[in-house]
mmCIF file of C-alpha atoms in Angstrom:
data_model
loop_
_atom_site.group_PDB
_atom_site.id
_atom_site.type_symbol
_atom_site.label_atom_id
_atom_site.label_comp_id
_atom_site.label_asym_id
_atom_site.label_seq_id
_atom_site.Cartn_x
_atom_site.Cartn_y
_atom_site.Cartn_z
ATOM 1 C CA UNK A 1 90.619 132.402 182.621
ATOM 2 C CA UNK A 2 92.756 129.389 181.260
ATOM 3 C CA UNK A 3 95.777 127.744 182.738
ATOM 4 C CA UNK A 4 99.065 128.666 182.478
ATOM 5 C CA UNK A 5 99.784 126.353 179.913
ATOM 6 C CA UNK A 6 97.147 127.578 177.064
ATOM 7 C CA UNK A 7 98.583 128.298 173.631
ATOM 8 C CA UNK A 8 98.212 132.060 173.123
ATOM 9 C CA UNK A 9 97.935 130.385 169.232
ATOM 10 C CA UNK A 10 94.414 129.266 169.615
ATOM 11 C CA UNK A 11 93.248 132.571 169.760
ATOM 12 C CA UNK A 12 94.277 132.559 166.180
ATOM 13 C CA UNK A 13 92.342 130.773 163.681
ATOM 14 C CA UNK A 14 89.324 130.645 166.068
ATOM 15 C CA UNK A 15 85.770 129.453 164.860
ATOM 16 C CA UNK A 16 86.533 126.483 163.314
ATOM 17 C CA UNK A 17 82.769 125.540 162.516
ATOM 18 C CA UNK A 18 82.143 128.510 160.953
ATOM 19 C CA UNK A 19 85.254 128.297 158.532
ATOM 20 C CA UNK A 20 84.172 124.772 157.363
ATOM 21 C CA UNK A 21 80.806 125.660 156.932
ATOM 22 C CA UNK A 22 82.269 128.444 154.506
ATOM 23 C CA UNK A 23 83.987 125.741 152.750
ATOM 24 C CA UNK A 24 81.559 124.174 152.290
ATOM 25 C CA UNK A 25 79.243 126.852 150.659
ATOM 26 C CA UNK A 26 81.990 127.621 148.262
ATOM 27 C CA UNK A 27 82.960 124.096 146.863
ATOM 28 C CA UNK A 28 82.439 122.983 143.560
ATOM 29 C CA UNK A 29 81.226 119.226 144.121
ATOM 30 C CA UNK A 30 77.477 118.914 143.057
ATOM 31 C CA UNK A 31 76.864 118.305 147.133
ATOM 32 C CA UNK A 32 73.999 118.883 149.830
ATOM 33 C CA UNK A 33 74.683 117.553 153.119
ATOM 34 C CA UNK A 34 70.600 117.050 153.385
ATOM 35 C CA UNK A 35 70.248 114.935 150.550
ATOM 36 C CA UNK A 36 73.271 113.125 151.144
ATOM 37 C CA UNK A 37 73.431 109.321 150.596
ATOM 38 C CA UNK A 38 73.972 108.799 154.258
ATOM 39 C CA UNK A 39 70.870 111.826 154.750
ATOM 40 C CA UNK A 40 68.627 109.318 152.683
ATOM 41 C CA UNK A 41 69.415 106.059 154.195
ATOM 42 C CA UNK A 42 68.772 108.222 158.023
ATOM 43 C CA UNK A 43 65.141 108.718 156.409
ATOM 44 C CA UNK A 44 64.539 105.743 155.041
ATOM 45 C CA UNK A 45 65.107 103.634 158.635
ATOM 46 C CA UNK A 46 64.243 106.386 161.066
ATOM 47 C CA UNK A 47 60.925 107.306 159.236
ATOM 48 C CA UNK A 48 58.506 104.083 159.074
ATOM 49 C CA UNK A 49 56.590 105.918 155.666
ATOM 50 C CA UNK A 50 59.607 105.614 153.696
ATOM 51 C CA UNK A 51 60.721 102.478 154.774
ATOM 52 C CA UNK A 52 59.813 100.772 151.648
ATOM 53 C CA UNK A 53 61.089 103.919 149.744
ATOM 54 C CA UNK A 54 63.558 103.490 147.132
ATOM 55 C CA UNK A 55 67.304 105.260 147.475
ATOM 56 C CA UNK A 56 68.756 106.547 144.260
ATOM 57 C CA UNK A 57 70.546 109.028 142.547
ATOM 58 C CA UNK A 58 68.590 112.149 141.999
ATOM 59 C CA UNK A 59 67.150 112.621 139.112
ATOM 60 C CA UNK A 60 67.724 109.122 137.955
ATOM 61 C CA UNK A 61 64.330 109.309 136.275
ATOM 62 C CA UNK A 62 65.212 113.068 134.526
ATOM 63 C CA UNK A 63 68.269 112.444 131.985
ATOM 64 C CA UNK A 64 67.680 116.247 131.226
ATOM 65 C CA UNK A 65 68.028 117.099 134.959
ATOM 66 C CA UNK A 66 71.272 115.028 135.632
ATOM 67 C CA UNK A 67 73.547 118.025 134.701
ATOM 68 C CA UNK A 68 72.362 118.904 138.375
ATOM 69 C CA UNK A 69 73.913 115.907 139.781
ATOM 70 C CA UNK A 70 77.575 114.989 137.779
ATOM 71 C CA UNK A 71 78.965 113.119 140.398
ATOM 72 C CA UNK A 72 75.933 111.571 141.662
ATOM 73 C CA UNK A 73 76.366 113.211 144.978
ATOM 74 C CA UNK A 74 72.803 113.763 145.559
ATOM 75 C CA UNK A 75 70.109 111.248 146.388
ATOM 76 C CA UNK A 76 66.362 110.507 147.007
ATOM 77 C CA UNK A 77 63.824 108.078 147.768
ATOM 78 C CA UNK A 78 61.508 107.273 145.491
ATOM 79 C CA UNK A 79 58.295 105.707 147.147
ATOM 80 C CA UNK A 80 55.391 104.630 145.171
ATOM 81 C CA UNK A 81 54.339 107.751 142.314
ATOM 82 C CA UNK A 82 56.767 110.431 144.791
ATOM 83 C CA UNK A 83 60.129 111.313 144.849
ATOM 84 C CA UNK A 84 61.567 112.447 148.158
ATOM 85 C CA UNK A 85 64.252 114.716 148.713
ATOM 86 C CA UNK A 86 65.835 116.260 151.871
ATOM 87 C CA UNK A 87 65.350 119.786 153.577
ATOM 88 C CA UNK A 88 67.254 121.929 156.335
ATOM 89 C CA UNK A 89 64.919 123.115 158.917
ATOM 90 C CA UNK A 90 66.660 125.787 160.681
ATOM 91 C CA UNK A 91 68.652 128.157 158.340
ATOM 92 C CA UNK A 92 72.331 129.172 159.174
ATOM 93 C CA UNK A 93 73.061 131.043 156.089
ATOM 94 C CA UNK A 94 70.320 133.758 156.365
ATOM 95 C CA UNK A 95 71.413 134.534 160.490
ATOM 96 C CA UNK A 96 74.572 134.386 159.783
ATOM 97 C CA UNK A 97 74.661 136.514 156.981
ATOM 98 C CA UNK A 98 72.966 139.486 159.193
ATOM 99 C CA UNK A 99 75.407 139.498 161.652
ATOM 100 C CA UNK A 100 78.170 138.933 159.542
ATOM 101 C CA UNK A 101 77.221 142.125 158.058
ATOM 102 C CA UNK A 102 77.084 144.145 161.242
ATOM 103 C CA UNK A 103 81.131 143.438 161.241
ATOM 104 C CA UNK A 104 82.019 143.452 157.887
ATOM 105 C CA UNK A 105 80.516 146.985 157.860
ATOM 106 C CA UNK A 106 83.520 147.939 160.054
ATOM 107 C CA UNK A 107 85.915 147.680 157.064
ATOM 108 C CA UNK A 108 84.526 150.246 155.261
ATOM 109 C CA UNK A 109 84.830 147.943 152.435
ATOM 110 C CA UNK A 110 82.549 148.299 149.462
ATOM 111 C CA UNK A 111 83.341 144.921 148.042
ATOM 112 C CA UNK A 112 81.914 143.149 150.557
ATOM 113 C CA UNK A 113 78.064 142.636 151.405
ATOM 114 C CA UNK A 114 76.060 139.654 152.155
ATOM 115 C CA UNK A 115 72.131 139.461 151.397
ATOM 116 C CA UNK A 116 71.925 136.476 149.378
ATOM 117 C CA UNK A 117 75.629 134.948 148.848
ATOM 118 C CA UNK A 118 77.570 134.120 145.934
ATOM 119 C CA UNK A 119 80.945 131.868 145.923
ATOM 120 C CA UNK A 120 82.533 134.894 145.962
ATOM 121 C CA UNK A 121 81.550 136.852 148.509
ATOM 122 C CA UNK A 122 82.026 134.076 151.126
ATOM 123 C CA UNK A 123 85.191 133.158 149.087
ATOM 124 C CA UNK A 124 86.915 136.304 150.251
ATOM 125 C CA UNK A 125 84.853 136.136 153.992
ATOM 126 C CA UNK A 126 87.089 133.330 154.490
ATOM 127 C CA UNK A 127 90.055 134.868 153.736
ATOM 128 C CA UNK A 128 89.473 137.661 155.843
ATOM 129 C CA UNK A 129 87.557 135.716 158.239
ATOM 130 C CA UNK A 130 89.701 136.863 161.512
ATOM 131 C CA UNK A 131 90.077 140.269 160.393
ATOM 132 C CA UNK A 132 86.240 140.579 160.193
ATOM 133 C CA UNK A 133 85.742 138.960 163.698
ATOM 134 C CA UNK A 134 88.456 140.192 165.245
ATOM 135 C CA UNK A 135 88.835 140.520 169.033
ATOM 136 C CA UNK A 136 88.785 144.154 169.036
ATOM 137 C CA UNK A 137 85.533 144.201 166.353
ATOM 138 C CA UNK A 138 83.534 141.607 168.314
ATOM 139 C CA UNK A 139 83.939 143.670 171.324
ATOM 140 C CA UNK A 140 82.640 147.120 169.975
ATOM 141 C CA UNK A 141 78.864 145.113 169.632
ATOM 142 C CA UNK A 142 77.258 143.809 172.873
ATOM 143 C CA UNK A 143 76.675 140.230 172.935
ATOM 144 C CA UNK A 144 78.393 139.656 169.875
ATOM 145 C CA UNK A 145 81.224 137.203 171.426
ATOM 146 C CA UNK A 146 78.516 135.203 172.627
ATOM 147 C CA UNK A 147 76.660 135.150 169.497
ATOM 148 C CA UNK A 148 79.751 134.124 167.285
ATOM 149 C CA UNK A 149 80.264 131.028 169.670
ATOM 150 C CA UNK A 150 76.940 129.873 169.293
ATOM 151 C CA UNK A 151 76.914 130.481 165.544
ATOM 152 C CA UNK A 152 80.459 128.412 165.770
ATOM 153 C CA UNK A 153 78.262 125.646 167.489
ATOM 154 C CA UNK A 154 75.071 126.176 165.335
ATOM 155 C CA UNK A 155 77.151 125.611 162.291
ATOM 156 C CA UNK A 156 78.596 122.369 163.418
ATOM 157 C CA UNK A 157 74.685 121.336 164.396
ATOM 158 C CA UNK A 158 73.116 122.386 161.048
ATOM 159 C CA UNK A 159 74.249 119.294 159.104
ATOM 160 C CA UNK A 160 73.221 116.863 161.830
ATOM 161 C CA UNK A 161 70.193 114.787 161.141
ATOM 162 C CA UNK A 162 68.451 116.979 163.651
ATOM 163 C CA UNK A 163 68.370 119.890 161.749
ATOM 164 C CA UNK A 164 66.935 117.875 158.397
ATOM 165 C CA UNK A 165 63.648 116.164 157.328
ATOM 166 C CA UNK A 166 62.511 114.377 154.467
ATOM 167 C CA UNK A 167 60.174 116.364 151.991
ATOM 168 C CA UNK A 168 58.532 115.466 148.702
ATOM 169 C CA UNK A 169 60.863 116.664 146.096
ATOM 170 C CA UNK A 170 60.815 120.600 145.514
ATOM 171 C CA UNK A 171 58.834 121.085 148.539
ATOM 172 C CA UNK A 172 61.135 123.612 149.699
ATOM 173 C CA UNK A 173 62.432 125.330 146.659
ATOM 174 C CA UNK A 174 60.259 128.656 147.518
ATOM 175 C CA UNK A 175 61.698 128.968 150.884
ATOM 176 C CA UNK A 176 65.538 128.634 150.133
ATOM 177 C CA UNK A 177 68.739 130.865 148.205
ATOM 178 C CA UNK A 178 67.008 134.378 147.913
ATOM 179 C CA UNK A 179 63.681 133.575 150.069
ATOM 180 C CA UNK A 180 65.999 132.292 152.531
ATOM 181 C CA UNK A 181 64.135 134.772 155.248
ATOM 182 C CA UNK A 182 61.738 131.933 154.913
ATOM 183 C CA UNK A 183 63.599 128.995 155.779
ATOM 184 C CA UNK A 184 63.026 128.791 159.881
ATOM 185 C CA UNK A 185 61.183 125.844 161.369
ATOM 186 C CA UNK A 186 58.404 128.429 163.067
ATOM 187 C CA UNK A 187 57.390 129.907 159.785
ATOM 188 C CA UNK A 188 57.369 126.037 158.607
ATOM 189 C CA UNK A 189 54.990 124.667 161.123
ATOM 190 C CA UNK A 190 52.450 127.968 161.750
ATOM 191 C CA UNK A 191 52.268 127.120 157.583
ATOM 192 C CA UNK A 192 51.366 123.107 158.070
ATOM 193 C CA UNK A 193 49.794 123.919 161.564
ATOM 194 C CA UNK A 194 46.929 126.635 159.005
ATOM 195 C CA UNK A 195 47.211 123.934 156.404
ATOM 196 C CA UNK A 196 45.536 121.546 159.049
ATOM 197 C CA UNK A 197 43.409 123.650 161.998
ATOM 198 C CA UNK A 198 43.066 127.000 160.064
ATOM 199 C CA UNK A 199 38.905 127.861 158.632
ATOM 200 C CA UNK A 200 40.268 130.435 156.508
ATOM 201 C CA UNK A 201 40.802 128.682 152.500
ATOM 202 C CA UNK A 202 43.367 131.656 151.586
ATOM 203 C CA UNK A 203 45.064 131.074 154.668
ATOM 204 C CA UNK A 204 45.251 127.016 153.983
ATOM 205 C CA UNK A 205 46.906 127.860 151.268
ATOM 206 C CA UNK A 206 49.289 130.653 152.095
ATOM 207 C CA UNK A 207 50.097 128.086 154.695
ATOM 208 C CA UNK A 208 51.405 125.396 152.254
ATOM 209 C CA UNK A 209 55.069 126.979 153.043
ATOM 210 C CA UNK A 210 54.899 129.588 150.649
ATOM 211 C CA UNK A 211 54.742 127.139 147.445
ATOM 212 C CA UNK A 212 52.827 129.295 144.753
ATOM 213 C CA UNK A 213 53.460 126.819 141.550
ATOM 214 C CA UNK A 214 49.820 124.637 141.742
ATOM 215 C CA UNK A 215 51.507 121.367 140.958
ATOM 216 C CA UNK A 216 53.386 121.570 143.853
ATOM 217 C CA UNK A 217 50.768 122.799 145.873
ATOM 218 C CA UNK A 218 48.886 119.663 145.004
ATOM 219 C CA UNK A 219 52.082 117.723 146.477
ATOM 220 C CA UNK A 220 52.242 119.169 149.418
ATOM 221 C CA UNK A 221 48.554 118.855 149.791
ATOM 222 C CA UNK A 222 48.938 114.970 148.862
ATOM 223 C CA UNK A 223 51.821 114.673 151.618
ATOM 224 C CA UNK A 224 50.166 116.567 154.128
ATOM 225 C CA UNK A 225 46.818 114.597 153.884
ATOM 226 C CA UNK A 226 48.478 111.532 154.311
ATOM 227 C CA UNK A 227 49.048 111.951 158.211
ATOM 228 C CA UNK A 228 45.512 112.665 158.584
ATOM 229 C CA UNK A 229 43.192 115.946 159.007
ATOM 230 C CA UNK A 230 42.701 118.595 161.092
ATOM 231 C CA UNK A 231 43.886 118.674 164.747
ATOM 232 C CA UNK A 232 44.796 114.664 164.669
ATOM 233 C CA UNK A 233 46.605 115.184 161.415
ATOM 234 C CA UNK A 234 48.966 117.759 162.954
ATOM 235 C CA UNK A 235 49.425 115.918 165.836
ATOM 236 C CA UNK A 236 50.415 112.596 163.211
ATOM 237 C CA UNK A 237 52.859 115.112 161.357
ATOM 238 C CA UNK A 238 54.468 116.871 164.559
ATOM 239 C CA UNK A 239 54.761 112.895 166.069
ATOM 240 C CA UNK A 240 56.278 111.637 162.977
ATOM 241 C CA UNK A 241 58.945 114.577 162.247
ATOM 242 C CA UNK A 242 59.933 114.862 165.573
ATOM 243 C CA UNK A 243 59.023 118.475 165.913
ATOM 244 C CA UNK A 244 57.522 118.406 169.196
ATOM 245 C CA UNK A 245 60.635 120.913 170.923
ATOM 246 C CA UNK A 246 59.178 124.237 168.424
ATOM 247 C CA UNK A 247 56.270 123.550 170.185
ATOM 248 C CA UNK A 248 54.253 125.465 173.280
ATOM 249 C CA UNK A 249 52.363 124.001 175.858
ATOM 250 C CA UNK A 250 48.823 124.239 173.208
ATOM 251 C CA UNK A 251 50.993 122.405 170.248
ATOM 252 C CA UNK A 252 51.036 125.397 168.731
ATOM 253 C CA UNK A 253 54.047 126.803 167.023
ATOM 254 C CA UNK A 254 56.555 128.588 169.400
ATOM 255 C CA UNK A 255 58.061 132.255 167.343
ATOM 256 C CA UNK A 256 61.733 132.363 167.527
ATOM 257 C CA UNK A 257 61.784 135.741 168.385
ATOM 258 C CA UNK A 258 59.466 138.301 168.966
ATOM 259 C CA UNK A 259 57.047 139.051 165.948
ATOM 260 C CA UNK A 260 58.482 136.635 163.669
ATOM 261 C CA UNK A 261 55.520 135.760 161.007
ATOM 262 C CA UNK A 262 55.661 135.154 157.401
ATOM 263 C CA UNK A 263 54.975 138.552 156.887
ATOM 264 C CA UNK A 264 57.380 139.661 158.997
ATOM 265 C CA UNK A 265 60.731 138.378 158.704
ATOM 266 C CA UNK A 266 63.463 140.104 159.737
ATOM 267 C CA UNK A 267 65.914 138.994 162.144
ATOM 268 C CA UNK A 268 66.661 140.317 165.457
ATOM 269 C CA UNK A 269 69.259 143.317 166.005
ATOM 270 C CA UNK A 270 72.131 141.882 167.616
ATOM 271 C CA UNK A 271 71.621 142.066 170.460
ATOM 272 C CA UNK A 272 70.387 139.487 173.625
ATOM 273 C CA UNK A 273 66.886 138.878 171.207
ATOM 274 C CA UNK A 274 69.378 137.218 168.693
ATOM 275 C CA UNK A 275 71.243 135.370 171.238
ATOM 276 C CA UNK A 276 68.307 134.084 173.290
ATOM 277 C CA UNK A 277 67.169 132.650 169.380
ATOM 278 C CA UNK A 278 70.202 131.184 168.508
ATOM 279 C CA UNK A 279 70.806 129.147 171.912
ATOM 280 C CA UNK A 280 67.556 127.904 171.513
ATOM 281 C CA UNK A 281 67.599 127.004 168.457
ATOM 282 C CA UNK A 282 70.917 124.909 169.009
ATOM 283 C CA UNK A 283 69.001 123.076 171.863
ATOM 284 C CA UNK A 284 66.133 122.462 169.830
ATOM 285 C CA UNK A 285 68.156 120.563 166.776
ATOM 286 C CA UNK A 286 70.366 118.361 169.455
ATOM 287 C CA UNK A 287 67.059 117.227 171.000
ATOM 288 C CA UNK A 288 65.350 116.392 168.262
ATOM 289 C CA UNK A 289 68.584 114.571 166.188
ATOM 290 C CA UNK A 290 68.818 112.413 169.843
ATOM 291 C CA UNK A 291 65.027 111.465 169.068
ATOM 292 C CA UNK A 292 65.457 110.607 166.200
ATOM 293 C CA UNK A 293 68.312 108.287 166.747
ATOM 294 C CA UNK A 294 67.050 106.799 169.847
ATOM 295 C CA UNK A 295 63.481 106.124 169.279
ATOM 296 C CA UNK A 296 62.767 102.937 167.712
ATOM 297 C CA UNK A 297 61.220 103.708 164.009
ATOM 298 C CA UNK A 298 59.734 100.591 163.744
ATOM 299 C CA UNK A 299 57.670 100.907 167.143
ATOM 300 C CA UNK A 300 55.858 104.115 165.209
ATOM 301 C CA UNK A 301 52.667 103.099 163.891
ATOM 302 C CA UNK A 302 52.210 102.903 160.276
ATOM 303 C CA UNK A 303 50.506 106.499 159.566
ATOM 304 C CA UNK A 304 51.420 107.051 155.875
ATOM 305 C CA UNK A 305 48.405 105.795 153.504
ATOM 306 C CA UNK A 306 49.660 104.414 149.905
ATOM 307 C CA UNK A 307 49.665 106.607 147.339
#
């Protein structure tokens, strides 16, 4: 219970993160918070490979491509004969998205739905934003005031440095929009932890984060190699990114919930499942952005061989 003095008017216009994350999703600028100028120059001093890397504009070497970037919003580093881009690790759209669902349901209104969003959709989920997640909605689903204050939190986290690595450019692209059921750091490092430990050549390559085009396979495969082999190349990668927190006590890749595979990806029912996940996952990106930031980059060793 709050003092006597609380404005009854915060209850109004509650979630705050949430909203701007919205905005965010539905404005026009050619922008990605993980390829961001101040994203790139992060890398570039926190990760001793790309230290010598290059910033620029995206696609400053593709004229044809720089319809994608007007404003010159977006940036890479170019190191060597490889561009490299930026990537979110933990997805906030896909969650989000599920529960959202779950209330918008309530309304009985056909013209909403959210699988994979368009401007739209979240356009008018904004506008309606504390009709949807009202008081009196959030309380008909157990846990679900919980879970909407740890999504408010998650989506002030998931645009901090510790929710974003530096990949080889289109790394990711298979594992993002519509195969956003993908984009969860578990999925990500059972993938790289086959790539490197697993016997099994199909599963190597099912492992490469669901990349099917070869050229980028042979990317990845480039990157990858570069921190080493097997169970001492794993160990480079999980050292160098900082992933050590989705980790068990093996080094093996911790699920997020129950079940959760590449072949299985469905998100929790609301429920405590989903809350356990997303508490955990908030932990997991504030630890790792305060590694990042406080460990020295130029104490790592020098692990990435020239291309």
């Amino acid at each position: 219970m709050k003092s006597w003095d609380y404005n009854l008017n915060l209850e109004f216009d509650k979630y705050q993160g949430i909203k701007n994350w919205l905005k965010y999703r539905i404005c026009d600028m050619d922008y990605d918070c993980d390829v961001s100028k101040y994203a790139m120059d992060v890398y570039k001093e926190k990760y001793e490979f790309l230290s010598t890397g290059i910033v620029q504009p995206q696609y400053n070497n593709f004229p044809s491509f720089q319809k994608w970037n007007r404003h010159n919003l977006k940036w890479e580093i170019q190191l060597n004969d490889t561009l490299y881009s930026g990537d979110t690790l933990n997805s906030f759209a896909t969650p989000f998205n599920r529960f959202a669902n779950v209330f918008i349901s309530k309304l009985n209104n056909k013209k909403f739905k959210l699988i994979y969003i368009g401007k739209d959709t979240y356009e008018l989920l904004l506008k309606e934003f504390d009709i949807v997640f009202s008081d009196y909605n959030l309380s008909q689903v157990e846990y679900s005031r919980e879970i909407i204050e740890y999504f408010d939190k998650f989506a002030n986290l998931t645009h901090t440095i510790g929710n974003l690595f530096p990949v080889p450019l289109y790394f990711n692209k298979e594992r993002t929009g519509e195969n956003g059921d993908y984009e969860f750091p578990d999925i990500l490092l059972k993938s790289i932890y086959d790539f490197y430990l697993s016997k099994d050549s199909n599963k190597k390559e099912v492992g490469i984060s669901v990349i099917k085009e070869k050229k980028r396979i042979d990317k990845t495969v480039k990157w990858l190699n570069s921190f080493g082999s097997g169970k001492a190349g794993w160990n480079k990668f999980i050292e160098v990114y900082r992933f050590s927190m989705y980790l068990d006590e093996k080094s093996e890749p911790m699920e997020l919930w129950n079940n959760h595979n590449i072949e299985n990806t469905k998100t929790p029912d609301i429920g405590e499942e989903f809350l356990y996940y997303l508490s955990f996952v908030c932990d997991c990106i504030e630890k790792r952005g305060n590694e990042i930031f406080i460990r020295n980059s130029k104490n790592n060793a020098k692990i990435y061989k020239k291309h």
